[in-house]
CSV table of C-alpha atoms in Angstrom, one decimal:
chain,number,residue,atom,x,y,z
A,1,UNK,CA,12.9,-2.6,2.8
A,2,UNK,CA,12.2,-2.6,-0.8
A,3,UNK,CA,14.6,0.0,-2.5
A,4,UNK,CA,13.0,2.4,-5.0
A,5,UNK,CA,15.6,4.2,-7.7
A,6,UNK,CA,14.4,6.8,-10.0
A,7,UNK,CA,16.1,7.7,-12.7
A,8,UNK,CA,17.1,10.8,-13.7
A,9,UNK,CA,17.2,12.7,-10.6
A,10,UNK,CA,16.2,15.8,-13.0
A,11,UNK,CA,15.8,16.6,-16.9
A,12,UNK,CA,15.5,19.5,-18.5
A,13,UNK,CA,12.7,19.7,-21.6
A,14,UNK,CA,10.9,21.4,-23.9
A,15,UNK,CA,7.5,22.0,-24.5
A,16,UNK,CA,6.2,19.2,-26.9
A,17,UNK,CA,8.9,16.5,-25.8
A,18,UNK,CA,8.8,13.4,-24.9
A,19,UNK,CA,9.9,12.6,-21.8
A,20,UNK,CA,10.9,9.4,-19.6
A,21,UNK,CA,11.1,8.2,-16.4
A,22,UNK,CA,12.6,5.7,-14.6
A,23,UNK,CA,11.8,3.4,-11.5
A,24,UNK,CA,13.4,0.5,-10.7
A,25,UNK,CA,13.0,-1.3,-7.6
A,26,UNK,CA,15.5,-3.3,-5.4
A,27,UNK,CA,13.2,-7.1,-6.2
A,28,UNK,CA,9.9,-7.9,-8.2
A,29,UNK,CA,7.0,-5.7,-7.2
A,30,UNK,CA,4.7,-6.9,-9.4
A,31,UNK,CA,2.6,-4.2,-10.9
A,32,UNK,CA,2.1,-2.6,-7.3
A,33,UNK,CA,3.9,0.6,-8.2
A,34,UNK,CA,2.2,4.0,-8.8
A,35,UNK,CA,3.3,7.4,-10.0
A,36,UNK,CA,2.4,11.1,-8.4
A,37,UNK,CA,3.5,14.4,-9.8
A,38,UNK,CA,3.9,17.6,-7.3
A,39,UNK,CA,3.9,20.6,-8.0
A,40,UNK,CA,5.6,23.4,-6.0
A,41,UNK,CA,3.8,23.8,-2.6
A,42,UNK,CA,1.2,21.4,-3.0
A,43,UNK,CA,0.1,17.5,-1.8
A,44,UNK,CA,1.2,14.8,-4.6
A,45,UNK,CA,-1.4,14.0,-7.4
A,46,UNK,CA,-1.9,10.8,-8.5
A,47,UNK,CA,-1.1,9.9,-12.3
A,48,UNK,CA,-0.6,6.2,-12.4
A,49,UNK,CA,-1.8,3.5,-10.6
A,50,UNK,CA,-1.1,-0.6,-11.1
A,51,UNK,CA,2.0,0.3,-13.1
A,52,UNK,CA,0.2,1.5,-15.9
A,53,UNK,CA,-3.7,2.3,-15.3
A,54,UNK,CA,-4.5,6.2,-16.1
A,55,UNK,CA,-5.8,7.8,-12.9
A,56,UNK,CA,-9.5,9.2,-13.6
A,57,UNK,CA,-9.2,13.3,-15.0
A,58,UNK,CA,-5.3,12.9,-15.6
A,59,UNK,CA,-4.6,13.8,-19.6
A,60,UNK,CA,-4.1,10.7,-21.7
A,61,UNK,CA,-0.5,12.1,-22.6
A,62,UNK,CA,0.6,10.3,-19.6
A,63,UNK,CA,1.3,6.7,-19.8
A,64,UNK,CA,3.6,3.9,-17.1
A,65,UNK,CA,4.7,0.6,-18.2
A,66,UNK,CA,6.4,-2.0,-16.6
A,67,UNK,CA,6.0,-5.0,-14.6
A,68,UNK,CA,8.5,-6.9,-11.2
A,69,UNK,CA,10.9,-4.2,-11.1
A,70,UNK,CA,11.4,-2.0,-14.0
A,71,UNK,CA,8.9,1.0,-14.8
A,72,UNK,CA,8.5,3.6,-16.9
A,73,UNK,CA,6.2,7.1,-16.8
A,74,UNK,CA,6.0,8.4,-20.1
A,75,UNK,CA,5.1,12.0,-21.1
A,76,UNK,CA,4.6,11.9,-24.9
A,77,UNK,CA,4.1,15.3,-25.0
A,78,UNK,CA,5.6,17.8,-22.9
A,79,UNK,CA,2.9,20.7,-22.0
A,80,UNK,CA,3.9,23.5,-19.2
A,81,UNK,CA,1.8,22.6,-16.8
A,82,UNK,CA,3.7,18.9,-16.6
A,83,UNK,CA,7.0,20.8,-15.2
A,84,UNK,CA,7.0,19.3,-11.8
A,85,UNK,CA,8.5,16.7,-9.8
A,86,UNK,CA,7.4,13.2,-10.1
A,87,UNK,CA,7.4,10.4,-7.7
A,88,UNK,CA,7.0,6.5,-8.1
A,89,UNK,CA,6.0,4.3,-5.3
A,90,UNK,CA,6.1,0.8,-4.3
A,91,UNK,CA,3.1,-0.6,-2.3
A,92,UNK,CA,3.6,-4.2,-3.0
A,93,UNK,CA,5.1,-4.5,0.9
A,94,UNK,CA,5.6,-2.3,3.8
A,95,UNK,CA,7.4,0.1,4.1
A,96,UNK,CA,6.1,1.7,0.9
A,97,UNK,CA,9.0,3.6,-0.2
A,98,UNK,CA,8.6,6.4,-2.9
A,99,UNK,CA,11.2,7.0,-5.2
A,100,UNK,CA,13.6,10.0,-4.3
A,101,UNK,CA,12.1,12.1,-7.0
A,102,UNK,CA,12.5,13.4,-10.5
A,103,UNK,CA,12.6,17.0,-11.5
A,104,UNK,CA,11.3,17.9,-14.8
A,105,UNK,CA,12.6,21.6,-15.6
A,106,UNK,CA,12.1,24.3,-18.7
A,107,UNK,CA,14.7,23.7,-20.7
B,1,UNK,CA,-16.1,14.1,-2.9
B,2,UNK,CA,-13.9,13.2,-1.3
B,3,UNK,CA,-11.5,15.4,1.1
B,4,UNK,CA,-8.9,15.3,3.7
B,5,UNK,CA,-7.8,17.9,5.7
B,6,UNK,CA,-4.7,17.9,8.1
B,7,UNK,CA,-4.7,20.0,11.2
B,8,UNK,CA,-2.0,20.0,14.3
B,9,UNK,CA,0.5,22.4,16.1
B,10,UNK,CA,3.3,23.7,13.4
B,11,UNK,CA,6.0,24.1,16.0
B,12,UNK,CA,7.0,21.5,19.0
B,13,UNK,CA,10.0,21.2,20.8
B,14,UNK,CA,12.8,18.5,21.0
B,15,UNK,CA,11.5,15.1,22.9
B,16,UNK,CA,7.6,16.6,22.9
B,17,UNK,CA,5.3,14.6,21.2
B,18,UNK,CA,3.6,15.2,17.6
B,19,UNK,CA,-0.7,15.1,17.7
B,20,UNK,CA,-2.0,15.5,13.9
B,21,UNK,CA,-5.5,14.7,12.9
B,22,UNK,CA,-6.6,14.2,9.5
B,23,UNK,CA,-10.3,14.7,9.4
B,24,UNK,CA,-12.0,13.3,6.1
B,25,UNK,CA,-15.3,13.4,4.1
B,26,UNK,CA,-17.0,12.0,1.4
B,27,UNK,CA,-15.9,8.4,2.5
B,28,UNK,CA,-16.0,6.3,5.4
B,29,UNK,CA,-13.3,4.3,7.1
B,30,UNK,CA,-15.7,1.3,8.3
B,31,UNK,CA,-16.0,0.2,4.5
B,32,UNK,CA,-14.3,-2.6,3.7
B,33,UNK,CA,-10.9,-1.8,1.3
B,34,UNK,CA,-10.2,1.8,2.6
B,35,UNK,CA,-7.6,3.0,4.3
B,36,UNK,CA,-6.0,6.1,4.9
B,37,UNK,CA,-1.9,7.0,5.3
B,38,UNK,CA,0.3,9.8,6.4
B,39,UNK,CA,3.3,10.5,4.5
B,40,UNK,CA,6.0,13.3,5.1
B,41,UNK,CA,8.5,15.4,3.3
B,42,UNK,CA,11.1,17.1,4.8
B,43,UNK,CA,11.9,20.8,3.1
B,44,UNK,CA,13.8,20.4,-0.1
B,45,UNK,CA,13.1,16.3,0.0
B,46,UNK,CA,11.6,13.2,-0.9
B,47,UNK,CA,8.3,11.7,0.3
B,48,UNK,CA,8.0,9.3,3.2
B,49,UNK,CA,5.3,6.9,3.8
B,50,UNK,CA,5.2,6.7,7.6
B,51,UNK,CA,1.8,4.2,8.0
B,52,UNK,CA,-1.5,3.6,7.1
B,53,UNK,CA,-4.4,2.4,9.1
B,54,UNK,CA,-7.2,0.3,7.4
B,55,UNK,CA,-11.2,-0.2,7.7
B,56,UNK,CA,-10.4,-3.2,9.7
B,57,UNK,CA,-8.2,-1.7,12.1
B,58,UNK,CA,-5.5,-3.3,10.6
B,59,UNK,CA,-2.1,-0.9,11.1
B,60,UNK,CA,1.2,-0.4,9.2
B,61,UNK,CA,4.3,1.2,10.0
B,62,UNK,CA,7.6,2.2,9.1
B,63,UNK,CA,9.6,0.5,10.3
B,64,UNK,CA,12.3,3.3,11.3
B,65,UNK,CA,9.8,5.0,13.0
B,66,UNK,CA,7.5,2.0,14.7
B,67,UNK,CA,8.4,2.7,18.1
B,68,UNK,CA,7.9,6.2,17.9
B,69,UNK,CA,4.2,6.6,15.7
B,70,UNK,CA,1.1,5.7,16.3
B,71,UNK,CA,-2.0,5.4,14.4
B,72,UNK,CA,-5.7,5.6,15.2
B,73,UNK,CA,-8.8,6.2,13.8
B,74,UNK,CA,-12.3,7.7,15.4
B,75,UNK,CA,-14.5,6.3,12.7
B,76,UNK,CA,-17.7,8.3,14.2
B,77,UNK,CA,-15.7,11.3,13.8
B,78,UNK,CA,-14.1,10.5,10.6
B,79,UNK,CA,-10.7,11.3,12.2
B,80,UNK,CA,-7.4,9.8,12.0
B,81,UNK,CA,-4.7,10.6,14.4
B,82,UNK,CA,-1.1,10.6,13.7
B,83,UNK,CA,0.8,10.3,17.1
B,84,UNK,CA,4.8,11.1,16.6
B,85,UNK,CA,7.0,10.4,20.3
B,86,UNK,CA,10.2,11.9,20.8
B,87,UNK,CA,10.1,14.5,18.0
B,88,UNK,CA,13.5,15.6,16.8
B,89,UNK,CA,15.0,18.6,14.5
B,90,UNK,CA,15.2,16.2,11.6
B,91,UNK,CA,10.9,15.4,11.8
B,92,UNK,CA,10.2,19.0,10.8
B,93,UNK,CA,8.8,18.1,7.8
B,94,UNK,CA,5.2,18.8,6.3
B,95,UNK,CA,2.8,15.8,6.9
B,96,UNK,CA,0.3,14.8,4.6
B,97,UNK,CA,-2.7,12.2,4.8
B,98,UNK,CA,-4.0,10.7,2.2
B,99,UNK,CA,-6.6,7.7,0.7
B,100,UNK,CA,-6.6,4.5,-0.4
B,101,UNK,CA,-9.2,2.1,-1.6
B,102,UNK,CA,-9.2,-1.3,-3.7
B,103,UNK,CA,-12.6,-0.5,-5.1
B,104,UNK,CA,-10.5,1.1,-7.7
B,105,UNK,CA,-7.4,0.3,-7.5
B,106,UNK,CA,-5.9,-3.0,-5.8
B,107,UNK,CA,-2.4,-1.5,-5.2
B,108,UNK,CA,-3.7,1.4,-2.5
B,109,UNK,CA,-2.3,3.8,-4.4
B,110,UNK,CA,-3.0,7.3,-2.6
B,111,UNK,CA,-5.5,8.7,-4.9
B,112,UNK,CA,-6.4,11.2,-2.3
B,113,UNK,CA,-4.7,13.7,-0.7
B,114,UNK,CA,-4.6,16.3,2.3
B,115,UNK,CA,-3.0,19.9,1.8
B,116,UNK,CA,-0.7,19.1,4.2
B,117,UNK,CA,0.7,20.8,7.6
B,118,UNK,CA,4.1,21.9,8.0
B,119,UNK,CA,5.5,20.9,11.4
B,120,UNK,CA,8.8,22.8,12.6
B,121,UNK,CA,10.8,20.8,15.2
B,122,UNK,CA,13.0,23.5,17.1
B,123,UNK,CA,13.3,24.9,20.8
């Protein structure tokens, strides 16, 4: 199986920061690699798809980059509706392991 | 639109077997490039992609769960059925379906996704 490590497990922020996250996976993926946020209670939404292709209706504050097996989500600025978990995913080969998650809290 | 909507028992026992159906509008699963997954998350945890069944027919599974799950679709019904053997205390979990298509997106990135159901495991 292809390995999926997110990095950090959580953060703490402020409103109007900039925020990263990390996803690295265990060989090259490509750019098959997409990012969900989740929010307390609800199904995953999907942000980022293709490693760095805006989901349609998801605020242009969030960006991914990266290709084979380094990614970044970027938040560039922090708003209080973005404090959530996020997600990453591999779907370049089954299984299609999702990251083990990172908490974005108030700081 | 397009929607998804889980449905199933919320408790089983040990050893019974999991039934979940995830009945979907606003798209079909006889069009080519669509698929639709189930994914998992236990309380407090991470996601899990369990499968995903395509237009074709075409199935994929975990592979820590393969000889327990089963996937099937009822394309006149616009159903997809989850089938989970030998359920154990550590499946309690909610279960969520979800949508893919490479109209959009060639990855299959779940752009669509159920509420979920929340499935307790316990005698």
């Amino acid at each position: 199986d292809i390995q999926v490590t997110q990095s950090p497990s959580s953060l703490s922020a402020s409103v109007g920061d900039r925020v990263t996250i990390t996803c690295r996976a265990s060989q090259s993926i490509a750019r098959y690699l997409s990012w969900y946020q989740q929010k307390p209670g609800k199904a995953p939404n999907l942000l980022i798809y293709a490693a760095s292709t805006l989901q349609s209706g998801v605020p242009a504050r969030f960006s991914g980059s990266g290709s084979g097996t380094d990614f970044t989500l970027t938040i560039s600025s922090l708003q209080p509706e973005d404090f959530a978990t996020y997600y990453c995913q591999q779907s370049y080969r089954d299984p299609r392991t999702f990251g083990q998650g990172t908490k974005v809290e108030i700081k | 639109q397009i929607t998804l909507k889980e449905s199933g028992p919320t408790l089983v026992k040990p050893t019974q077997t999991l039934t979940l159906t995830c009945t979907f509008s606003g798209f079909s699963l006889s069009t080519g490039g669509v698929g639709v997954g189930w994914i998992r998350q236990p309380p407090g945890k991470a996601l899990e992609w369990l499968g995903v069944i395509y237009w074709d027919n075409d199935k994929r599974y975990s592979p820590s769960l393969k000889s327990r799950l089963t996937i099937t679709k009822d394309t006149s019904k616009n159903q997809v059925v989850l089938t989970l053997t030998n359920m154990d205390p550590v499946d309690t979990a909610t279960y969520y379906c979800a949508h893919s298509s490479t109209s959009m997106d060639p990855t299959y990135a779940f752009d669509i996704w159920g509420q979920g159901t929340m499935v307790t495991v316990s005698s």
